[in-house]
Amino acid sequence: QVTLRESGPALVKPTQTLTLTCTFSGFSLSTSGMCVSWIRQPPGKALEWLARIDWDDDKYYSTSLKTRLTISKDTSKNQVVLTMTNMDPVDTATYYCARVPVGAKGTGAFDIWGQGTMVTVSS
Amino acid sequence: EIVLTQSPGTLSLSPGERATLSCRASQSVSSSYLAWYQQKPGQAPRLLIYGASSRATGIPDRFSGSGSGTDFTLTISRLEPEDFAVYYCQQYGSSYSFGQGTKLEIK
């Protein structure tokens, strides 16, 4: 059974750096074609893709947020970490991680999601 | 960046009726890399359709996807009470982007 779970602070202050961890089970990020993405959703609004990290450590970022994001993985711990610098109240959202199987045997879409973690940015 | 526009914004139907949701892309989506997700209040999105027309694991066959290029459709053939939710389309052929969502509500 594939599961993902996001963890991190529920509240951060403006200008601080947010660090979120996605802990997963049921698959390995060392398997060819396996990737993990981060997505966020402000309250009542649409989904926004943030970043993706691949089994071979390739990394991809949203063009609009690229300068503020860093994604990394710890394969031995089955974890993916996202950091976002210079947080602002507009970054208040639920942050999700999701599995993304790519390549010939993958769907390419976000097939399994974590339950999400709500982050509020406020002083 | 490919912009996805979903219509209508809200669709009011009754159980048993047929639902047709539209997703239009600002430029062609390569290799039909178009997915549909369902999201219920307080829950994470769930993958329904990938590759424009392939159902994800465990998705009932009343859900079907079609289209290519810039125009895509999600059809729910006969609405069940549990189908009332928000639906998002997503393209993954050129980076990633999501539509703004269609809310399917009970009439």
PDB file of C-alpha atoms in Angstrom:
ATOM      1  CA  GLN A   1       0.000   0.000   0.000  1.00  0.00           C
ATOM      2  CA  VAL A   2       1.375   3.373  -1.047  1.00  0.00           C
ATOM      3  CA  THR A   3       1.023   6.219   1.449  1.00  0.00           C
ATOM      4  CA  LEU A   4       2.470   9.711   1.770  1.00  0.00           C
ATOM      5  CA  ARG A   5       2.282  12.023   4.775  1.00  0.00           C
ATOM      6  CA  GLU A   6       3.245  15.679   4.977  1.00  0.00           C
ATOM      7  CA  SER A   7       4.612  17.249   8.143  1.00  0.00           C
ATOM      8  CA  GLY A   8       5.815  20.679   9.160  1.00  0.00           C
ATOM      9  CA  PRO A   9       4.850  23.782  11.114  1.00  0.00           C
ATOM     10  CA  ALA A  10       1.255  24.914  11.078  1.00  0.00           C
ATOM     11  CA  LEU A  11       2.227  28.555  11.573  1.00  0.00           C
ATOM     12  CA  VAL A  12       5.161  30.555  10.246  1.00  0.00           C
ATOM     13  CA  LYS A  13       5.926  34.252  10.416  1.00  0.00           C
ATOM     14  CA  PRO A  14       6.382  36.471   7.376  1.00  0.00           C
ATOM     15  CA  THR A  15       9.947  36.402   5.975  1.00  0.00           C
ATOM     16  CA  GLN A  16      10.679  33.051   7.650  1.00  0.00           C
ATOM     17  CA  THR A  17      11.668  29.889   5.799  1.00  0.00           C
ATOM     18  CA  LEU A  18       9.187  27.012   5.649  1.00  0.00           C
ATOM     19  CA  THR A  19      10.470  23.437   5.749  1.00  0.00           C
ATOM     20  CA  LEU A  20       8.060  20.611   4.919  1.00  0.00           C
ATOM     21  CA  THR A  21       8.744  16.887   4.956  1.00  0.00           C
ATOM     22  CA  CYS A  22       6.967  14.230   2.924  1.00  0.00           C
ATOM     23  CA  THR A  23       7.402  10.753   4.419  1.00  0.00           C
ATOM     24  CA  PHE A  24       6.268   7.947   2.184  1.00  0.00           C
ATOM     25  CA  SER A  25       5.965   4.169   2.136  1.00  0.00           C
ATOM     26  CA  GLY A  26       5.088   1.485  -0.381  1.00  0.00           C
ATOM     27  CA  PHE A  27       7.521   2.641  -3.054  1.00  0.00           C
ATOM     28  CA  SER A  28      11.155   3.682  -3.363  1.00  0.00           C
ATOM     29  CA  LEU A  29      12.550   6.896  -4.790  1.00  0.00           C
ATOM     30  CA  SER A  30      15.557   4.947  -5.979  1.00  0.00           C
ATOM     31  CA  THR A  31      13.356   3.043  -8.456  1.00  0.00           C
ATOM     32  CA  SER A  32      13.752   4.233 -12.034  1.00  0.00           C
ATOM     33  CA  GLY A  33      10.797   6.354 -13.114  1.00  0.00           C
ATOM     34  CA  MET A  34       9.653   7.278  -9.624  1.00  0.00           C
ATOM     35  CA  CYS A  35       9.206  10.940  -8.646  1.00  0.00           C
ATOM     36  CA  VAL A  36       7.573  13.025  -5.917  1.00  0.00           C
ATOM     37  CA  SER A  37       5.951  16.424  -6.386  1.00  0.00           C
ATOM     38  CA  TRP A  38       4.750  19.158  -4.052  1.00  0.00           C
ATOM     39  CA  ILE A  39       1.482  20.985  -4.728  1.00  0.00           C
ATOM     40  CA  ARG A  40      -0.323  23.653  -2.707  1.00  0.00           C
ATOM     41  CA  GLN A  41      -3.876  24.945  -2.459  1.00  0.00           C
ATOM     42  CA  PRO A  42      -4.830  28.245  -0.816  1.00  0.00           C
ATOM     43  CA  PRO A  43      -8.150  28.116   1.047  1.00  0.00           C
ATOM     44  CA  GLY A  44     -11.025  27.975  -1.430  1.00  0.00           C
ATOM     45  CA  LYS A  45      -8.707  28.205  -4.430  1.00  0.00           C
ATOM     46  CA  ALA A  46      -7.220  25.975  -7.104  1.00  0.00           C
ATOM     47  CA  LEU A  47      -4.217  23.679  -6.995  1.00  0.00           C
ATOM     48  CA  GLU A  48      -0.741  24.985  -7.807  1.00  0.00           C
ATOM     49  CA  TRP A  49       2.232  22.767  -8.640  1.00  0.00           C
ATOM     50  CA  LEU A  50       5.460  23.706  -6.852  1.00  0.00           C
ATOM     51  CA  ALA A  51       8.296  21.244  -7.469  1.00  0.00           C
ATOM     52  CA  ARG A  52       9.280  17.710  -8.421  1.00  0.00           C
ATOM     53  CA  ILE A  53      12.252  15.499  -7.594  1.00  0.00           C
ATOM     54  CA  ASP A  54      13.119  12.370  -9.546  1.00  0.00           C
ATOM     55  CA  TRP A  55      14.708   9.025  -8.744  1.00  0.00           C
ATOM     56  CA  ASP A  56      17.955  10.224 -10.403  1.00  0.00           C
ATOM     57  CA  ASP A  57      17.919  13.464  -8.348  1.00  0.00           C
ATOM     58  CA  ASP A  58      16.756  15.660 -11.240  1.00  0.00           C
ATOM     59  CA  LYS A  59      14.750  18.584  -9.885  1.00  0.00           C
ATOM     60  CA  TYR A  60      12.084  20.788 -11.440  1.00  0.00           C
ATOM     61  CA  TYR A  61      10.479  23.951 -10.078  1.00  0.00           C
ATOM     62  CA  SER A  62       7.539  26.221 -10.740  1.00  0.00           C
ATOM     63  CA  THR A  63       8.812  29.113 -12.840  1.00  0.00           C
ATOM     64  CA  SER A  64       7.084  31.703 -10.658  1.00  0.00           C
ATOM     65  CA  LEU A  65       8.468  30.315  -7.367  1.00  0.00           C
ATOM     66  CA  LYS A  66      11.798  28.903  -8.509  1.00  0.00           C
ATOM     67  CA  THR A  67      13.948  31.409  -6.639  1.00  0.00           C
ATOM     68  CA  ARG A  68      12.305  30.542  -3.310  1.00  0.00           C
ATOM     69  CA  LEU A  69      12.078  26.729  -3.502  1.00  0.00           C
ATOM     70  CA  THR A  70      14.496  23.908  -2.834  1.00  0.00           C
ATOM     71  CA  ILE A  71      13.520  20.236  -3.044  1.00  0.00           C
ATOM     72  CA  SER A  72      15.681  17.368  -1.823  1.00  0.00           C
ATOM     73  CA  LYS A  73      15.370  13.697  -0.943  1.00  0.00           C
ATOM     74  CA  ASP A  74      16.709  11.216   1.577  1.00  0.00           C
ATOM     75  CA  THR A  75      16.177   7.857  -0.079  1.00  0.00           C
ATOM     76  CA  SER A  76      17.263   5.881   2.987  1.00  0.00           C
ATOM     77  CA  LYS A  77      14.569   7.581   5.080  1.00  0.00           C
ATOM     78  CA  ASN A  78      11.911   7.596   2.326  1.00  0.00           C
ATOM     79  CA  GLN A  79      11.565  11.345   2.684  1.00  0.00           C
ATOM     80  CA  VAL A  80      11.340  14.372   0.414  1.00  0.00           C
ATOM     81  CA  VAL A  81      11.909  17.838   1.850  1.00  0.00           C
ATOM     82  CA  LEU A  82      10.684  21.142   0.432  1.00  0.00           C
ATOM     83  CA  THR A  83      11.943  24.483   1.679  1.00  0.00           C
ATOM     84  CA  MET A  84      10.340  27.788   0.746  1.00  0.00           C
ATOM     85  CA  THR A  85      12.078  31.007   1.726  1.00  0.00           C
ATOM     86  CA  ASN A  86      10.724  34.463   2.508  1.00  0.00           C
ATOM     87  CA  MET A  87       7.212  33.318   3.415  1.00  0.00           C
ATOM     88  CA  ASP A  88       4.335  35.757   2.941  1.00  0.00           C
ATOM     89  CA  PRO A  89       0.661  35.660   3.995  1.00  0.00           C
ATOM     90  CA  VAL A  90      -0.270  34.840   0.370  1.00  0.00           C
ATOM     91  CA  ASP A  91       1.604  31.549   0.850  1.00  0.00           C
ATOM     92  CA  THR A  92      -1.050  30.418   3.332  1.00  0.00           C
ATOM     93  CA  ALA A  93      -2.285  27.120   1.925  1.00  0.00           C
ATOM     94  CA  THR A  94      -2.604  23.385   2.325  1.00  0.00           C
ATOM     95  CA  TYR A  95       0.591  21.786   1.049  1.00  0.00           C
ATOM     96  CA  TYR A  96       0.417  18.321  -0.500  1.00  0.00           C
ATOM     97  CA  CYS A  97       3.006  15.856  -1.698  1.00  0.00           C
ATOM     98  CA  ALA A  98       2.160  13.258  -4.318  1.00  0.00           C
ATOM     99  CA  ARG A  99       3.772  10.324  -6.066  1.00  0.00           C
ATOM    100  CA  VAL A 100       4.458  10.764  -9.784  1.00  0.00           C
ATOM    101  CA  PRO A 101       5.429   7.620 -11.707  1.00  0.00           C
ATOM    102  CA  VAL A 102       6.891   8.633 -15.081  1.00  0.00           C
ATOM    103  CA  GLY A 103       8.400   6.743 -17.982  1.00  0.00           C
ATOM    104  CA  ALA A 104       7.037   3.895 -20.045  1.00  0.00           C
ATOM    105  CA  LYS A 105       5.329   2.163 -17.127  1.00  0.00           C
ATOM    106  CA  GLY A 106       4.102   5.250 -15.323  1.00  0.00           C
ATOM    107  CA  THR A 107       0.972   7.341 -15.670  1.00  0.00           C
ATOM    108  CA  GLY A 108       2.893  10.626 -15.491  1.00  0.00           C
ATOM    109  CA  ALA A 109       0.095  12.008 -13.330  1.00  0.00           C
ATOM    110  CA  PHE A 110      -0.086  12.435  -9.559  1.00  0.00           C
ATOM    111  CA  ASP A 111      -1.490   9.051  -8.677  1.00  0.00           C
ATOM    112  CA  ILE A 112      -1.283   8.984  -4.871  1.00  0.00           C
ATOM    113  CA  TRP A 113      -1.529  12.057  -2.624  1.00  0.00           C
ATOM    114  CA  GLY A 114      -0.841  12.736   1.013  1.00  0.00           C
ATOM    115  CA  GLN A 115      -3.635  14.177   3.151  1.00  0.00           C
ATOM    116  CA  GLY A 116      -1.996  17.614   3.138  1.00  0.00           C
ATOM    117  CA  THR A 117      -0.747  19.953   5.826  1.00  0.00           C
ATOM    118  CA  MET A 118      -2.182  23.429   6.395  1.00  0.00           C
ATOM    119  CA  VAL A 119       0.355  26.221   6.745  1.00  0.00           C
ATOM    120  CA  THR A 120      -0.668  29.693   7.880  1.00  0.00           C
ATOM    121  CA  VAL A 121       1.651  32.655   7.423  1.00  0.00           C
ATOM    122  CA  SER A 122       0.952  35.338   9.978  1.00  0.00           C
ATOM    123  CA  SER A 123       2.791  37.529  12.441  1.00  0.00           C
TER     124      SER A 123
ATOM    125  CA  GLU B   1       3.113  28.214 -19.454  1.00  0.00           C
ATOM    126  CA  ILE B   2      -0.009  26.355 -20.567  1.00  0.00           C
ATOM    127  CA  VAL B   3      -3.154  27.877 -19.076  1.00  0.00           C
ATOM    128  CA  LEU B   4      -6.132  25.556 -18.567  1.00  0.00           C
ATOM    129  CA  THR B   5      -9.653  26.980 -18.520  1.00  0.00           C
ATOM    130  CA  GLN B   6     -12.444  24.807 -17.142  1.00  0.00           C
ATOM    131  CA  SER B   7     -16.121  25.277 -17.839  1.00  0.00           C
ATOM    132  CA  PRO B   8     -18.616  25.644 -16.454  1.00  0.00           C
ATOM    133  CA  GLY B   9     -17.480  27.015 -13.103  1.00  0.00           C
ATOM    134  CA  THR B  10     -20.428  25.351 -11.398  1.00  0.00           C
ATOM    135  CA  LEU B  11     -22.638  22.568 -12.735  1.00  0.00           C
ATOM    136  CA  SER B  12     -25.942  21.788 -11.015  1.00  0.00           C
ATOM    137  CA  LEU B  13     -27.348  18.345 -11.774  1.00  0.00           C
ATOM    138  CA  SER B  14     -29.369  15.594 -10.145  1.00  0.00           C
ATOM    139  CA  PRO B  15     -28.272  12.038  -9.318  1.00  0.00           C
ATOM    140  CA  GLY B  16     -28.733   9.806 -12.332  1.00  0.00           C
ATOM    141  CA  GLU B  17     -28.049  12.588 -14.834  1.00  0.00           C
ATOM    142  CA  ARG B  18     -25.056  12.828 -17.163  1.00  0.00           C
ATOM    143  CA  ALA B  19     -22.312  15.369 -16.430  1.00  0.00           C
ATOM    144  CA  THR B  20     -20.018  16.872 -19.057  1.00  0.00           C
ATOM    145  CA  LEU B  21     -17.070  18.965 -17.873  1.00  0.00           C
ATOM    146  CA  SER B  22     -14.782  20.857 -20.226  1.00  0.00           C
ATOM    147  CA  CYS B  23     -11.096  21.777 -20.066  1.00  0.00           C
ATOM    148  CA  ARG B  24      -9.531  23.992 -22.717  1.00  0.00           C
ATOM    149  CA  ALA B  25      -5.780  24.574 -22.992  1.00  0.00           C
ATOM    150  CA  SER B  26      -4.100  27.770 -24.208  1.00  0.00           C
ATOM    151  CA  GLN B  27      -1.840  25.644 -26.436  1.00  0.00           C
ATOM    152  CA  SER B  28      -1.734  22.046 -27.527  1.00  0.00           C
ATOM    153  CA  VAL B  29      -1.104  19.513 -24.763  1.00  0.00           C
ATOM    154  CA  SER B  30       1.618  17.184 -25.990  1.00  0.00           C
ATOM    155  CA  SER B  31       0.896  13.460 -26.177  1.00  0.00           C
ATOM    156  CA  SER B  32      -2.461  14.029 -24.508  1.00  0.00           C
ATOM    157  CA  TYR B  33      -0.758  14.429 -21.133  1.00  0.00           C
ATOM    158  CA  LEU B  34      -4.004  15.529 -19.532  1.00  0.00           C
ATOM    159  CA  ALA B  35      -5.357  14.290 -16.189  1.00  0.00           C
ATOM    160  CA  TRP B  36      -8.554  14.784 -14.206  1.00  0.00           C
ATOM    161  CA  TYR B  37      -8.834  14.825 -10.420  1.00  0.00           C
ATOM    162  CA  GLN B  38     -11.778  14.774  -8.024  1.00  0.00           C
ATOM    163  CA  GLN B  39     -11.610  16.653  -4.728  1.00  0.00           C
ATOM    164  CA  LYS B  40     -14.150  16.476  -1.922  1.00  0.00           C
ATOM    165  CA  PRO B  41     -14.227  18.982   0.968  1.00  0.00           C
ATOM    166  CA  GLY B  42     -11.390  18.459   3.423  1.00  0.00           C
ATOM    167  CA  GLN B  43      -9.784  15.757   1.279  1.00  0.00           C
ATOM    168  CA  ALA B  44      -6.819  15.513  -1.020  1.00  0.00           C
ATOM    169  CA  PRO B  45      -7.447  15.286  -4.767  1.00  0.00           C
ATOM    170  CA  ARG B  46      -7.906  11.821  -6.254  1.00  0.00           C
ATOM    171  CA  LEU B  47      -6.659  10.866  -9.711  1.00  0.00           C
ATOM    172  CA  LEU B  48      -9.514   9.812 -12.001  1.00  0.00           C
ATOM    173  CA  ILE B  49      -8.168   9.976 -15.558  1.00  0.00           C
ATOM    174  CA  TYR B  50      -4.655  10.195 -17.042  1.00  0.00           C
ATOM    175  CA  GLY B  51      -3.454  10.336 -20.627  1.00  0.00           C
ATOM    176  CA  ALA B  52      -6.740  12.095 -21.450  1.00  0.00           C
ATOM    177  CA  SER B  53      -8.755   8.867 -21.492  1.00  0.00           C
ATOM    178  CA  SER B  54      -7.253   6.166 -19.261  1.00  0.00           C
ATOM    179  CA  ARG B  55      -9.017   5.483 -15.973  1.00  0.00           C
ATOM    180  CA  ALA B  56      -6.837   5.283 -12.881  1.00  0.00           C
ATOM    181  CA  THR B  57      -6.875   2.187 -10.704  1.00  0.00           C
ATOM    182  CA  GLY B  58     -10.200   1.613  -8.984  1.00  0.00           C
ATOM    183  CA  ILE B  59     -12.109   4.351 -10.808  1.00  0.00           C
ATOM    184  CA  PRO B  60     -15.649   3.303 -11.846  1.00  0.00           C
ATOM    185  CA  ASP B  61     -16.380   3.065 -15.552  1.00  0.00           C
ATOM    186  CA  ARG B  62     -19.054   5.764 -15.340  1.00  0.00           C
ATOM    187  CA  PHE B  63     -16.083   8.176 -15.487  1.00  0.00           C
ATOM    188  CA  SER B  64     -14.610   8.683 -18.944  1.00  0.00           C
ATOM    189  CA  GLY B  65     -12.227  11.158 -20.505  1.00  0.00           C
ATOM    190  CA  SER B  66     -11.810  12.252 -24.090  1.00  0.00           C
ATOM    191  CA  GLY B  67     -10.182  14.883 -26.243  1.00  0.00           C
ATOM    192  CA  SER B  68      -6.832  15.886 -27.674  1.00  0.00           C
ATOM    193  CA  GLY B  69      -4.874  18.987 -28.633  1.00  0.00           C
ATOM    194  CA  THR B  70      -6.489  21.842 -26.735  1.00  0.00           C
ATOM    195  CA  ASP B  71      -9.967  20.499 -25.908  1.00  0.00           C
ATOM    196  CA  PHE B  72     -10.682  17.827 -23.331  1.00  0.00           C
ATOM    197  CA  THR B  73     -13.823  16.487 -21.659  1.00  0.00           C
ATOM    198  CA  LEU B  74     -14.631  14.528 -18.527  1.00  0.00           C
ATOM    199  CA  THR B  75     -17.947  12.725 -18.680  1.00  0.00           C
ATOM    200  CA  ILE B  76     -19.753  11.082 -15.779  1.00  0.00           C
ATOM    201  CA  SER B  77     -22.382   8.925 -17.410  1.00  0.00           C
ATOM    202  CA  ARG B  78     -24.805   8.568 -14.511  1.00  0.00           C
ATOM    203  CA  LEU B  79     -24.205  10.643 -11.401  1.00  0.00           C
ATOM    204  CA  GLU B  80     -24.044   8.943  -8.041  1.00  0.00           C
ATOM    205  CA  PRO B  81     -24.447  10.945  -4.784  1.00  0.00           C
ATOM    206  CA  GLU B  82     -20.723  10.544  -4.036  1.00  0.00           C
ATOM    207  CA  ASP B  83     -19.744  12.189  -7.356  1.00  0.00           C
ATOM    208  CA  PHE B  84     -20.688  15.694  -6.246  1.00  0.00           C
ATOM    209  CA  ALA B  85     -17.332  17.391  -5.723  1.00  0.00           C
ATOM    210  CA  VAL B  86     -14.860  19.735  -7.377  1.00  0.00           C
ATOM    211  CA  TYR B  87     -13.054  18.484 -10.488  1.00  0.00           C
ATOM    212  CA  TYR B  88      -9.700  19.724 -11.741  1.00  0.00           C
ATOM    213  CA  CYS B  89      -7.932  19.119 -15.004  1.00  0.00           C
ATOM    214  CA  GLN B  90      -4.126  19.141 -15.159  1.00  0.00           C
ATOM    215  CA  GLN B  91      -1.656  19.092 -18.002  1.00  0.00           C
ATOM    216  CA  TYR B  92       1.735  17.454 -17.527  1.00  0.00           C
ATOM    217  CA  GLY B  93       3.192  17.676 -21.003  1.00  0.00           C
ATOM    218  CA  SER B  94       4.963  20.982 -20.431  1.00  0.00           C
ATOM    219  CA  SER B  95       5.820  21.411 -16.767  1.00  0.00           C
ATOM    220  CA  TYR B  96       2.560  21.246 -14.814  1.00  0.00           C
ATOM    221  CA  SER B  97      -0.550  23.384 -14.559  1.00  0.00           C
ATOM    222  CA  PHE B  98      -4.078  22.948 -13.211  1.00  0.00           C
ATOM    223  CA  GLY B  99      -7.387  24.400 -14.248  1.00  0.00           C
ATOM    224  CA  GLN B 100      -9.391  26.509 -11.824  1.00  0.00           C
ATOM    225  CA  GLY B 101     -11.881  23.710 -11.159  1.00  0.00           C
ATOM    226  CA  THR B 102     -15.538  22.888 -11.838  1.00  0.00           C
ATOM    227  CA  LYS B 103     -17.839  22.462  -8.859  1.00  0.00           C
ATOM    228  CA  LEU B 104     -20.428  19.753  -9.451  1.00  0.00           C
ATOM    229  CA  GLU B 105     -23.322  20.369  -7.099  1.00  0.00           C
ATOM    230  CA  ILE B 106     -26.636  18.684  -6.417  1.00  0.00           C
ATOM    231  CA  LYS B 107     -29.583  20.400  -8.072  1.00  0.00           C
TER     232      LYS B 107
END
